Amino acid sequence: MKCPVCNHENGNASFCERCGSNLTPSSPTADTARDQQSAAAEPEYTRWSSTQATSSHTPVSSNTPSAPRSVQHVSDSSSTDDPSSSGDNNANQWNNIVQNEKVQQAKEVSKQYLSYFLSVLTRPYQTMKTVGEQHSLNGWITMALIAILSSTYVLITFGRMDVDGLFIGGFIRPLLFTAITLIVAIALIYAILKIEKITFRPKTLVAQFGTLLVPAVASLVLANLFIVISYSIAIFFLVVSYLIIFVSLNAVLFQYPLNRTKAAIDSMYSVLIANVVLFYMLYRLLGGTIIGLIGLMYSPYGRL
C-alpha cells in the first residue's frame, strides 16, 4: 500500500515504514464517534474549569460589597474619633468629676463641722477631753473662722467710718495677723509641753485647742451682727472672743500634769510667758482698733 504522505510503497502494512503515517482508511462512523466523544468531553472540561474559576474568584466578589461599608466605617470613625477632640472631652469630663467630688467633699465637711460645732458649743471643756487626732481638721476650721470673722468685723467698722485702703487695712491685715496669733498660741502650748517633757500628739493638741475656741466663733458672729446696731455691744463680744483664746490656751496646758519634772523653768513662769506673748500680739492687733472704736462710740455721730 502506497503512503499518501511520502509515496512510499509499504505493502499490506497498517502504518508507513518511512513516516509512520496511518495507512488504514478511516470510516465515517469512527470519525463521528471520535468527534462526538471529544464534543462530549469538552463541556465536561469547560464545566470543571468554570467551576474552578468561580470558586477561585468567589472571595473577591464576596468582599467587594463590604468594601464600601468598611471605607464608610473608617471615614465615620475618622470624622468622630478625632484625637484632639476626644482628649479635650476627656479632660473636661475629668475636670467636672473632680469639681463634683470637691463640692461633695466640701458639703460633707460642712455638715460634719456644723454638727460638731453645735455639740461642742454646749460643753466645750468636756468635749475637749474626748477629742482625738481625727478632730484636728475641725480645729483648723475653727481657727480659720476666727480669723475671717475678726477681719469681717474690722472691715465693716472701717467701712462705716469711710476709711481709705479698706480691703488691705480692713480685711487682709487683720486676717493674716489673727491667723499668725492663733498659730503662735499653738506653738507656745507645744513649746511648754516639750519643756515639761510631756508626751502628746500635735494633731490632738490642735483638736483640743480648736474645740475650746468654738465659743469664740459664736461670740465673733454676734459681734459682727451687733456692729450695725450698737458699737458697745459689738466691742463687748469682740473682747469676749479674744478672752476665750487666753482661756483656751491655759485650759489646754493645765489639763496636762505640769511641773512633774525638774525643768529649767517653773511651770508658772512658762505659762506666764506664754500668756504675755499672746497678749502682746493681740494688743498689737486690737489695740488701735478698740481705742478708735471707743472714741467713735462716745462721739455724737457714733451712737446709734
PDB file of C-alpha atoms in Angstrom:
ATOM      1  CA  MET A   1       0.000   0.000   0.000  1.00  0.00           C
ATOM      2  CA  LYS A   2       1.343   3.400  -1.028  1.00  0.00           C
ATOM      3  CA  CYS A   3       1.672   6.032   1.677  1.00  0.00           C
ATOM      4  CA  PRO A   4      -0.428   9.096   0.882  1.00  0.00           C
ATOM      5  CA  VAL A   5       2.054  11.293   2.694  1.00  0.00           C
ATOM      6  CA  CYS A   6       5.520  10.267   1.416  1.00  0.00           C
ATOM      7  CA  ASN A   7       4.505   7.989  -1.547  1.00  0.00           C
ATOM      8  CA  HIS A   8       6.455   5.065  -0.109  1.00  0.00           C
ATOM      9  CA  GLU A   9       5.331   1.610  -1.094  1.00  0.00           C
ATOM     10  CA  ASN A  10       4.608  -0.342   2.126  1.00  0.00           C
ATOM     11  CA  GLY A  11       2.707  -3.416   1.056  1.00  0.00           C
ATOM     12  CA  ASN A  12      -0.090  -4.524   3.402  1.00  0.00           C
ATOM     13  CA  ALA A  13       1.239  -2.684   6.467  1.00  0.00           C
ATOM     14  CA  SER A  14      -1.088  -0.590   8.590  1.00  0.00           C
ATOM     15  CA  PHE A  15       1.482   2.168   9.100  1.00  0.00           C
ATOM     16  CA  CYS A  16       4.044   3.654   6.711  1.00  0.00           C
ATOM     17  CA  GLU A  17       7.540   2.271   7.156  1.00  0.00           C
ATOM     18  CA  ARG A  18       9.127   5.608   6.331  1.00  0.00           C
ATOM     19  CA  CYS A  19       6.977   8.306   8.003  1.00  0.00           C
ATOM     20  CA  GLY A  20       4.754   6.200  10.267  1.00  0.00           C
ATOM     21  CA  SER A  21       1.507   7.583   8.931  1.00  0.00           C
ATOM     22  CA  ASN A  22      -1.668   5.581   9.406  1.00  0.00           C
ATOM     23  CA  LEU A  23      -2.430   3.661   6.260  1.00  0.00           C
ATOM     24  CA  THR A  24      -5.785   2.282   7.461  1.00  0.00           C
ATOM     25  CA  PRO A  25      -8.698   4.120   5.853  1.00  0.00           C
ATOM     26  CA  SER A  26     -10.877   5.849   8.460  1.00  0.00           C
ATOM     27  CA  SER A  27     -14.547   5.185   8.472  1.00  0.00           C
ATOM     28  CA  PRO A  28     -17.136   7.972   8.794  1.00  0.00           C
ATOM     29  CA  THR A  29     -18.717   6.298  11.785  1.00  0.00           C
ATOM     30  CA  ALA A  30     -15.414   6.153  13.628  1.00  0.00           C
ATOM     31  CA  ASP A  31     -14.712   9.821  12.909  1.00  0.00           C
ATOM     32  CA  THR A  32     -18.191  10.752  14.010  1.00  0.00           C
ATOM     33  CA  ALA A  33     -17.872   8.781  17.236  1.00  0.00           C
ATOM     34  CA  ARG A  34     -14.475  10.348  17.904  1.00  0.00           C
ATOM     35  CA  ASP A  35     -15.878  13.843  17.282  1.00  0.00           C
ATOM     36  CA  GLN A  36     -18.879  13.164  19.486  1.00  0.00           C
ATOM     37  CA  GLN A  37     -16.582  11.885  22.253  1.00  0.00           C
ATOM     38  CA  SER A  38     -14.437  14.972  22.048  1.00  0.00           C
ATOM     39  CA  ALA A  39     -17.515  17.188  21.926  1.00  0.00           C
ATOM     40  CA  ALA A  40     -18.952  15.427  24.964  1.00  0.00           C
ATOM     41  CA  ALA A  41     -15.651  15.720  26.799  1.00  0.00           C
ATOM     42  CA  GLU A  42     -15.277  19.443  26.043  1.00  0.00           C
ATOM     43  CA  PRO A  43     -18.327  20.593  28.014  1.00  0.00           C
ATOM     44  CA  GLU A  44     -17.127  18.476  30.913  1.00  0.00           C
ATOM     45  CA  TYR A  45     -13.756  20.270  30.943  1.00  0.00           C
ATOM     46  CA  THR A  46     -15.407  23.583  30.364  1.00  0.00           C
ATOM     47  CA  ARG A  47     -17.803  22.919  33.241  1.00  0.00           C
ATOM     48  CA  TRP A  48     -14.894  21.905  35.544  1.00  0.00           C
ATOM     49  CA  SER A  49     -12.776  24.906  34.559  1.00  0.00           C
ATOM     50  CA  SER A  50     -15.686  27.296  35.022  1.00  0.00           C
ATOM     51  CA  THR A  51     -16.392  25.793  38.457  1.00  0.00           C
ATOM     52  CA  GLN A  52     -12.776  26.202  39.432  1.00  0.00           C
ATOM     53  CA  ALA A  53     -12.737  29.761  38.169  1.00  0.00           C
ATOM     54  CA  THR A  54     -15.925  30.580  40.066  1.00  0.00           C
ATOM     55  CA  SER A  55     -14.625  29.075  43.288  1.00  0.00           C
ATOM     56  CA  SER A  56     -11.313  30.890  42.924  1.00  0.00           C
ATOM     57  CA  HIS A  57     -12.995  34.258  42.345  1.00  0.00           C
ATOM     58  CA  THR A  58     -15.786  33.915  44.941  1.00  0.00           C
ATOM     59  CA  PRO A  59     -13.867  35.532  47.915  1.00  0.00           C
ATOM     60  CA  VAL A  60     -13.075  38.541  45.817  1.00  0.00           C
ATOM     61  CA  SER A  61     -16.656  39.003  44.709  1.00  0.00           C
ATOM     62  CA  SER A  62     -17.949  38.426  48.275  1.00  0.00           C
ATOM     63  CA  ASN A  63     -15.588  41.040  49.719  1.00  0.00           C
ATOM     64  CA  THR A  64     -16.444  43.554  47.077  1.00  0.00           C
ATOM     65  CA  PRO A  65     -19.797  44.685  48.573  1.00  0.00           C
ATOM     66  CA  SER A  66     -18.325  45.026  52.083  1.00  0.00           C
ATOM     67  CA  ALA A  67     -15.512  47.269  50.909  1.00  0.00           C
ATOM     68  CA  PRO A  68     -17.660  50.425  50.748  1.00  0.00           C
ATOM     69  CA  ARG A  69     -19.024  49.703  54.251  1.00  0.00           C
ATOM     70  CA  SER A  70     -15.516  49.360  55.690  1.00  0.00           C
ATOM     71  CA  VAL A  71     -14.438  52.523  53.931  1.00  0.00           C
ATOM     72  CA  GLN A  72     -17.526  54.288  55.222  1.00  0.00           C
ATOM     73  CA  HIS A  73     -16.828  52.995  58.764  1.00  0.00           C
ATOM     74  CA  VAL A  74     -13.267  54.275  58.585  1.00  0.00           C
ATOM     75  CA  SER A  75     -14.428  57.634  57.324  1.00  0.00           C
ATOM     76  CA  ASP A  76     -17.082  57.853  60.037  1.00  0.00           C
ATOM     77  CA  SER A  77     -14.648  56.867  62.767  1.00  0.00           C
ATOM     78  CA  SER A  78     -12.072  59.300  61.442  1.00  0.00           C
ATOM     79  CA  SER A  79     -14.636  62.076  61.490  1.00  0.00           C
ATOM     80  CA  THR A  80     -15.897  61.322  65.012  1.00  0.00           C
ATOM     81  CA  ASP A  81     -12.784  59.938  66.755  1.00  0.00           C
ATOM     82  CA  ASP A  82     -10.514  62.934  66.396  1.00  0.00           C
ATOM     83  CA  PRO A  83      -7.707  62.508  68.973  1.00  0.00           C
ATOM     84  CA  SER A  84      -7.621  66.186  69.923  1.00  0.00           C
ATOM     85  CA  SER A  85     -11.380  66.492  70.370  1.00  0.00           C
ATOM     86  CA  SER A  86     -11.606  63.231  72.321  1.00  0.00           C
ATOM     87  CA  GLY A  87      -8.723  64.392  74.527  1.00  0.00           C
ATOM     88  CA  ASP A  88     -10.478  67.685  75.235  1.00  0.00           C
ATOM     89  CA  ASN A  89     -13.716  65.864  76.031  1.00  0.00           C
ATOM     90  CA  ASN A  90     -11.920  63.503  78.398  1.00  0.00           C
ATOM     91  CA  ALA A  91     -10.187  66.420  80.110  1.00  0.00           C
ATOM     92  CA  ASN A  92     -13.473  68.289  80.523  1.00  0.00           C
ATOM     93  CA  GLN A  93     -15.184  65.195  81.891  1.00  0.00           C
ATOM     94  CA  TRP A  94     -12.316  64.639  84.355  1.00  0.00           C
ATOM     95  CA  ASN A  95     -12.462  68.264  85.494  1.00  0.00           C
ATOM     96  CA  ASN A  96     -16.207  68.003  86.024  1.00  0.00           C
ATOM     97  CA  ILE A  97     -15.750  64.824  88.046  1.00  0.00           C
ATOM     98  CA  VAL A  98     -13.026  66.415  90.185  1.00  0.00           C
ATOM     99  CA  GLN A  99     -15.119  69.542  90.749  1.00  0.00           C
ATOM    100  CA  ASN A 100     -18.165  67.478  91.681  1.00  0.00           C
ATOM    101  CA  GLU A 101     -16.068  65.434  94.103  1.00  0.00           C
ATOM    102  CA  LYS A 102     -14.664  68.582  95.680  1.00  0.00           C
ATOM    103  CA  VAL A 103     -18.147  70.053  96.025  1.00  0.00           C
ATOM    104  CA  GLN A 104     -19.415  66.850  97.620  1.00  0.00           C
ATOM    105  CA  GLN A 105     -16.438  66.733  99.977  1.00  0.00           C
ATOM    106  CA  ALA A 106     -16.978  70.366 100.945  1.00  0.00           C
ATOM    107  CA  LYS A 107     -20.645  69.645 101.658  1.00  0.00           C
ATOM    108  CA  GLU A 108     -19.767  66.654 103.807  1.00  0.00           C
ATOM    109  CA  VAL A 109     -17.123  68.606 105.737  1.00  0.00           C
ATOM    110  CA  SER A 110     -19.535  71.490 106.321  1.00  0.00           C
ATOM    111  CA  LYS A 111     -22.260  69.138 107.581  1.00  0.00           C
ATOM    112  CA  GLN A 112     -19.840  67.366 109.891  1.00  0.00           C
ATOM    113  CA  TYR A 113     -18.452  70.639 111.208  1.00  0.00           C
ATOM    114  CA  LEU A 114     -21.929  72.054 111.843  1.00  0.00           C
ATOM    115  CA  SER A 115     -22.899  69.067 113.985  1.00  0.00           C
ATOM    116  CA  TYR A 116     -19.504  69.233 115.690  1.00  0.00           C
ATOM    117  CA  PHE A 117     -19.920  72.974 116.352  1.00  0.00           C
ATOM    118  CA  LEU A 118     -23.372  72.606 117.907  1.00  0.00           C
ATOM    119  CA  SER A 119     -22.311  69.714 120.133  1.00  0.00           C
ATOM    120  CA  VAL A 120     -19.140  71.468 121.329  1.00  0.00           C
ATOM    121  CA  LEU A 121     -20.849  74.803 121.981  1.00  0.00           C
ATOM    122  CA  THR A 122     -22.823  73.400 124.905  1.00  0.00           C
ATOM    123  CA  ARG A 123     -19.931  71.583 126.614  1.00  0.00           C
ATOM    124  CA  PRO A 124     -16.579  72.741 125.203  1.00  0.00           C
ATOM    125  CA  TYR A 125     -14.320  71.702 128.073  1.00  0.00           C
ATOM    126  CA  GLN A 126     -15.785  68.231 128.466  1.00  0.00           C
ATOM    127  CA  THR A 127     -15.646  67.683 124.715  1.00  0.00           C
ATOM    128  CA  MET A 128     -12.023  68.846 124.671  1.00  0.00           C
ATOM    129  CA  LYS A 129     -11.060  65.919 126.899  1.00  0.00           C
ATOM    130  CA  THR A 130     -12.524  63.380 124.473  1.00  0.00           C
ATOM    131  CA  VAL A 131     -11.333  64.660 121.076  1.00  0.00           C
ATOM    132  CA  GLY A 132      -8.540  62.949 119.159  1.00  0.00           C
ATOM    133  CA  GLU A 133      -6.401  63.339 116.072  1.00  0.00           C
ATOM    134  CA  GLN A 134      -9.414  62.868 113.794  1.00  0.00           C
ATOM    135  CA  HIS A 135     -10.797  66.210 115.042  1.00  0.00           C
ATOM    136  CA  SER A 136      -7.715  68.233 114.093  1.00  0.00           C
ATOM    137  CA  LEU A 137      -9.381  69.370 110.852  1.00  0.00           C
ATOM    138  CA  ASN A 138     -12.270  70.802 112.861  1.00  0.00           C
ATOM    139  CA  GLY A 139      -9.738  72.666 114.990  1.00  0.00           C
ATOM    140  CA  TRP A 140      -8.142  74.265 111.933  1.00  0.00           C
ATOM    141  CA  ILE A 141     -11.572  75.186 110.542  1.00  0.00           C
ATOM    142  CA  THR A 142     -12.466  76.864 113.852  1.00  0.00           C
ATOM    143  CA  MET A 143      -9.277  78.929 113.802  1.00  0.00           C
ATOM    144  CA  ALA A 144      -9.885  79.896 110.170  1.00  0.00           C
ATOM    145  CA  LEU A 145     -13.387  81.065 111.058  1.00  0.00           C
ATOM    146  CA  ILE A 146     -11.996  83.187 113.907  1.00  0.00           C
ATOM    147  CA  ALA A 147      -9.553  84.865 111.522  1.00  0.00           C
ATOM    148  CA  ILE A 148     -12.248  85.512 108.889  1.00  0.00           C
ATOM    149  CA  LEU A 149     -14.826  86.819 111.355  1.00  0.00           C
ATOM    150  CA  SER A 150     -12.289  89.113 113.017  1.00  0.00           C
ATOM    151  CA  SER A 151     -11.333  90.548 109.627  1.00  0.00           C
ATOM    152  CA  THR A 152     -15.006  90.951 108.706  1.00  0.00           C
ATOM    153  CA  TYR A 153     -15.593  92.877 111.928  1.00  0.00           C
ATOM    154  CA  VAL A 154     -12.747  95.294 111.176  1.00  0.00           C
ATOM    155  CA  LEU A 155     -13.844  95.600 107.533  1.00  0.00           C
ATOM    156  CA  ILE A 156     -17.403  96.559 108.497  1.00  0.00           C
ATOM    157  CA  THR A 157     -16.107  99.030 111.090  1.00  0.00           C
ATOM    158  CA  PHE A 158     -13.758 100.749 108.664  1.00  0.00           C
ATOM    159  CA  GLY A 159     -16.469 100.745 106.003  1.00  0.00           C
ATOM    160  CA  ARG A 160     -18.806 102.732 108.248  1.00  0.00           C
ATOM    161  CA  MET A 161     -16.002 105.148 109.105  1.00  0.00           C
ATOM    162  CA  ASP A 162     -15.183 105.798 105.407  1.00  0.00           C
ATOM    163  CA  VAL A 163     -11.511 104.842 105.814  1.00  0.00           C
ATOM    164  CA  ASP A 164      -9.287 104.647 102.711  1.00  0.00           C
ATOM    165  CA  GLY A 165      -7.435 101.449 101.843  1.00  0.00           C
ATOM    166  CA  LEU A 166     -10.374  99.441 103.068  1.00  0.00           C
ATOM    167  CA  PHE A 167      -9.561  95.985 101.724  1.00  0.00           C
ATOM    168  CA  ILE A 168      -5.879  95.868 102.641  1.00  0.00           C
ATOM    169  CA  GLY A 169      -6.099  97.559 106.029  1.00  0.00           C
ATOM    170  CA  GLY A 170      -9.564  96.356 106.974  1.00  0.00           C
ATOM    171  CA  PHE A 171      -9.501  92.739 105.860  1.00  0.00           C
ATOM    172  CA  ILE A 172      -6.174  91.318 104.667  1.00  0.00           C
ATOM    173  CA  ARG A 173      -4.018  92.636 107.519  1.00  0.00           C
ATOM    174  CA  PRO A 174      -6.351  91.542 110.368  1.00  0.00           C
ATOM    175  CA  LEU A 175      -6.842  88.186 108.670  1.00  0.00           C
ATOM    176  CA  LEU A 176      -3.132  87.452 108.483  1.00  0.00           C
ATOM    177  CA  PHE A 177      -2.399  88.827 111.943  1.00  0.00           C
ATOM    178  CA  THR A 178      -5.174  86.796 113.606  1.00  0.00           C
ATOM    179  CA  ALA A 179      -4.080  83.621 111.836  1.00  0.00           C
ATOM    180  CA  ILE A 180      -0.466  84.177 112.922  1.00  0.00           C
ATOM    181  CA  THR A 181      -1.605  84.837 116.500  1.00  0.00           C
ATOM    182  CA  LEU A 182      -3.514  81.547 116.686  1.00  0.00           C
ATOM    183  CA  ILE A 183      -0.607  79.613 115.216  1.00  0.00           C
ATOM    184  CA  VAL A 184       1.727  81.251 117.746  1.00  0.00           C
ATOM    185  CA  ALA A 185      -0.656  80.175 120.538  1.00  0.00           C
ATOM    186  CA  ILE A 186      -0.403  76.550 119.402  1.00  0.00           C
ATOM    187  CA  ALA A 187       3.383  76.893 119.163  1.00  0.00           C
ATOM    188  CA  LEU A 188       3.528  78.227 122.740  1.00  0.00           C
ATOM    189  CA  ILE A 189       1.487  75.284 124.045  1.00  0.00           C
ATOM    190  CA  TYR A 190       3.733  72.906 122.109  1.00  0.00           C
ATOM    191  CA  ALA A 191       6.908  74.503 123.495  1.00  0.00           C
ATOM    192  CA  ILE A 192       5.723  74.415 127.116  1.00  0.00           C
ATOM    193  CA  LEU A 193       4.751  70.754 126.887  1.00  0.00           C
ATOM    194  CA  LYS A 194       8.130  69.954 125.353  1.00  0.00           C
ATOM    195  CA  ILE A 195       9.900  71.817 128.165  1.00  0.00           C
ATOM    196  CA  GLU A 196       7.843  69.856 130.694  1.00  0.00           C
ATOM    197  CA  LYS A 197       8.811  66.635 128.863  1.00  0.00           C
ATOM    198  CA  ILE A 198       5.201  65.559 128.456  1.00  0.00           C
ATOM    199  CA  THR A 199       4.265  63.065 125.770  1.00  0.00           C
ATOM    200  CA  PHE A 200       1.482  64.301 123.471  1.00  0.00           C
ATOM    201  CA  ARG A 201       0.327  64.237 119.846  1.00  0.00           C
ATOM    202  CA  PRO A 202       0.463  67.524 117.893  1.00  0.00           C
ATOM    203  CA  LYS A 203      -2.783  66.799 115.994  1.00  0.00           C
ATOM    204  CA  THR A 204      -4.580  66.085 119.249  1.00  0.00           C
ATOM    205  CA  LEU A 205      -3.231  69.362 120.615  1.00  0.00           C
ATOM    206  CA  VAL A 206      -4.698  71.242 117.648  1.00  0.00           C
ATOM    207  CA  ALA A 207      -8.032  69.442 118.093  1.00  0.00           C
ATOM    208  CA  GLN A 208      -8.144  70.327 121.812  1.00  0.00           C
ATOM    209  CA  PHE A 209      -7.279  73.980 121.275  1.00  0.00           C
ATOM    210  CA  GLY A 210      -9.747  74.288 118.388  1.00  0.00           C
ATOM    211  CA  THR A 211     -12.514  72.705 120.455  1.00  0.00           C
ATOM    212  CA  LEU A 212     -12.158  75.323 123.178  1.00  0.00           C
ATOM    213  CA  LEU A 213     -12.223  78.087 120.539  1.00  0.00           C
ATOM    214  CA  VAL A 214     -15.743  77.202 119.336  1.00  0.00           C
ATOM    215  CA  PRO A 215     -17.392  79.711 121.760  1.00  0.00           C
ATOM    216  CA  ALA A 216     -15.080  82.396 120.360  1.00  0.00           C
ATOM    217  CA  VAL A 217     -16.574  81.784 116.896  1.00  0.00           C
ATOM    218  CA  ALA A 218     -20.084  82.245 118.290  1.00  0.00           C
ATOM    219  CA  SER A 219     -19.013  85.438 120.060  1.00  0.00           C
ATOM    220  CA  LEU A 220     -17.491  86.858 116.870  1.00  0.00           C
ATOM    221  CA  VAL A 221     -20.664  86.087 114.938  1.00  0.00           C
ATOM    222  CA  LEU A 222     -22.619  88.111 117.489  1.00  0.00           C
ATOM    223  CA  ALA A 223     -20.047  90.909 117.295  1.00  0.00           C
ATOM    224  CA  ASN A 224     -20.495  91.152 113.517  1.00  0.00           C
ATOM    225  CA  LEU A 225     -24.264  91.199 113.893  1.00  0.00           C
ATOM    226  CA  PHE A 226     -24.379  93.850 116.609  1.00  0.00           C
ATOM    227  CA  ILE A 227     -21.923  96.192 114.867  1.00  0.00           C
ATOM    228  CA  VAL A 228     -24.812  97.562 112.811  1.00  0.00           C
ATOM    229  CA  ILE A 229     -26.893  98.066 115.970  1.00  0.00           C
ATOM    230  CA  SER A 230     -24.569  99.170 118.741  1.00  0.00           C
ATOM    231  CA  TYR A 231     -20.798  99.586 118.831  1.00  0.00           C
ATOM    232  CA  SER A 232     -20.651  98.979 122.582  1.00  0.00           C
ATOM    233  CA  ILE A 233     -22.284  95.539 122.366  1.00  0.00           C
ATOM    234  CA  ALA A 234     -20.183  94.648 119.336  1.00  0.00           C
ATOM    235  CA  ILE A 235     -16.958  95.573 121.135  1.00  0.00           C
ATOM    236  CA  PHE A 236     -18.074  93.552 124.148  1.00  0.00           C
ATOM    237  CA  PHE A 237     -18.484  90.369 122.108  1.00  0.00           C
ATOM    238  CA  LEU A 238     -15.200  91.071 120.328  1.00  0.00           C
ATOM    239  CA  VAL A 239     -13.317  91.325 123.621  1.00  0.00           C
ATOM    240  CA  VAL A 240     -15.033  88.175 124.917  1.00  0.00           C
ATOM    241  CA  SER A 241     -13.946  86.230 121.849  1.00  0.00           C
ATOM    242  CA  TYR A 242     -10.290  87.126 122.405  1.00  0.00           C
ATOM    243  CA  LEU A 243     -10.510  86.408 126.116  1.00  0.00           C
ATOM    244  CA  ILE A 244     -11.673  82.930 125.153  1.00  0.00           C
ATOM    245  CA  ILE A 245      -8.387  82.490 123.277  1.00  0.00           C
ATOM    246  CA  PHE A 246      -6.466  83.147 126.503  1.00  0.00           C
ATOM    247  CA  VAL A 247      -8.700  80.793 128.476  1.00  0.00           C
ATOM    248  CA  SER A 248      -8.317  78.080 125.821  1.00  0.00           C
ATOM    249  CA  LEU A 249      -4.521  78.318 125.899  1.00  0.00           C
ATOM    250  CA  ASN A 250      -4.429  77.897 129.691  1.00  0.00           C
ATOM    251  CA  ALA A 251      -7.126  75.195 129.769  1.00  0.00           C
ATOM    252  CA  VAL A 252      -5.211  73.040 127.319  1.00  0.00           C
ATOM    253  CA  LEU A 253      -1.977  73.481 129.264  1.00  0.00           C
ATOM    254  CA  PHE A 254      -3.381  72.733 132.700  1.00  0.00           C
ATOM    255  CA  GLN A 255      -5.080  69.519 131.676  1.00  0.00           C
ATOM    256  CA  TYR A 256      -1.574  68.041 131.402  1.00  0.00           C
ATOM    257  CA  PRO A 257       0.435  67.190 134.566  1.00  0.00           C
ATOM    258  CA  LEU A 258       2.776  70.184 134.581  1.00  0.00           C
ATOM    259  CA  ASN A 259       5.832  70.556 136.827  1.00  0.00           C
ATOM    260  CA  ARG A 260       6.258  66.823 137.368  1.00  0.00           C
ATOM    261  CA  THR A 261       9.947  67.046 136.496  1.00  0.00           C
ATOM    262  CA  LYS A 262      12.702  69.404 137.493  1.00  0.00           C
ATOM    263  CA  ALA A 263      12.634  71.599 134.403  1.00  0.00           C
ATOM    264  CA  ALA A 264      14.879  74.590 133.818  1.00  0.00           C
ATOM    265  CA  ILE A 265      11.980  76.935 134.475  1.00  0.00           C
ATOM    266  CA  ASP A 266       8.979  76.562 136.758  1.00  0.00           C
ATOM    267  CA  SER A 267       5.634  75.811 135.103  1.00  0.00           C
ATOM    268  CA  MET A 268       4.092  79.001 136.485  1.00  0.00           C
ATOM    269  CA  TYR A 269       6.638  81.173 134.715  1.00  0.00           C
ATOM    270  CA  SER A 270       6.471  79.272 131.437  1.00  0.00           C
ATOM    271  CA  VAL A 271       2.669  79.633 131.358  1.00  0.00           C
ATOM    272  CA  LEU A 272       3.007  83.313 132.297  1.00  0.00           C
ATOM    273  CA  ILE A 273       5.449  83.918 129.456  1.00  0.00           C
ATOM    274  CA  ALA A 274       3.052  82.244 127.010  1.00  0.00           C
ATOM    275  CA  ASN A 275       0.191  84.473 128.144  1.00  0.00           C
ATOM    276  CA  VAL A 276       2.314  87.615 127.901  1.00  0.00           C
ATOM    277  CA  VAL A 277       3.418  86.811 124.354  1.00  0.00           C
ATOM    278  CA  LEU A 278      -0.166  86.084 123.303  1.00  0.00           C
ATOM    279  CA  PHE A 279      -1.443  89.239 124.969  1.00  0.00           C
ATOM    280  CA  TYR A 280       1.167  91.368 123.189  1.00  0.00           C
ATOM    281  CA  MET A 281       0.214  90.001 119.784  1.00  0.00           C
ATOM    282  CA  LEU A 282      -3.489  90.526 120.397  1.00  0.00           C
ATOM    283  CA  TYR A 283      -2.847  94.017 121.690  1.00  0.00           C
ATOM    284  CA  ARG A 284      -0.978  94.909 118.522  1.00  0.00           C
ATOM    285  CA  LEU A 285      -3.938  93.601 116.569  1.00  0.00           C
ATOM    286  CA  LEU A 286      -6.807  95.060 118.579  1.00  0.00           C
ATOM    287  CA  GLY A 287      -5.302  97.989 120.456  1.00  0.00           C
ATOM    288  CA  GLY A 288      -5.639 100.631 117.788  1.00  0.00           C
ATOM    289  CA  THR A 289      -8.994  99.310 116.568  1.00  0.00           C
ATOM    290  CA  ILE A 290     -10.647  99.155 120.003  1.00  0.00           C
ATOM    291  CA  ILE A 291      -9.333 102.571 121.053  1.00  0.00           C
ATOM    292  CA  GLY A 292     -10.610 104.083 117.830  1.00  0.00           C
ATOM    293  CA  LEU A 293     -13.987 102.414 118.247  1.00  0.00           C
ATOM    294  CA  ILE A 294     -14.331 103.635 121.840  1.00  0.00           C
ATOM    295  CA  GLY A 295     -13.633 107.197 120.717  1.00  0.00           C
ATOM    296  CA  LEU A 296     -16.121 106.821 117.909  1.00  0.00           C
ATOM    297  CA  MET A 297     -18.722 105.367 120.263  1.00  0.00           C
ATOM    298  CA  TYR A 298     -18.670 108.434 122.553  1.00  0.00           C
ATOM    299  CA  SER A 299     -18.715 110.895 119.671  1.00  0.00           C
ATOM    300  CA  PRO A 300     -22.097 112.445 118.710  1.00  0.00           C
ATOM    301  CA  TYR A 301     -22.365 110.712 115.300  1.00  0.00           C
ATOM    302  CA  GLY A 302     -21.039 107.364 116.564  1.00  0.00           C
ATOM    303  CA  ARG A 303     -24.021 106.493 118.730  1.00  0.00           C
ATOM    304  CA  LEU A 304     -26.970 104.718 117.156  1.00  0.00           C
TER     305      LEU A 304
END
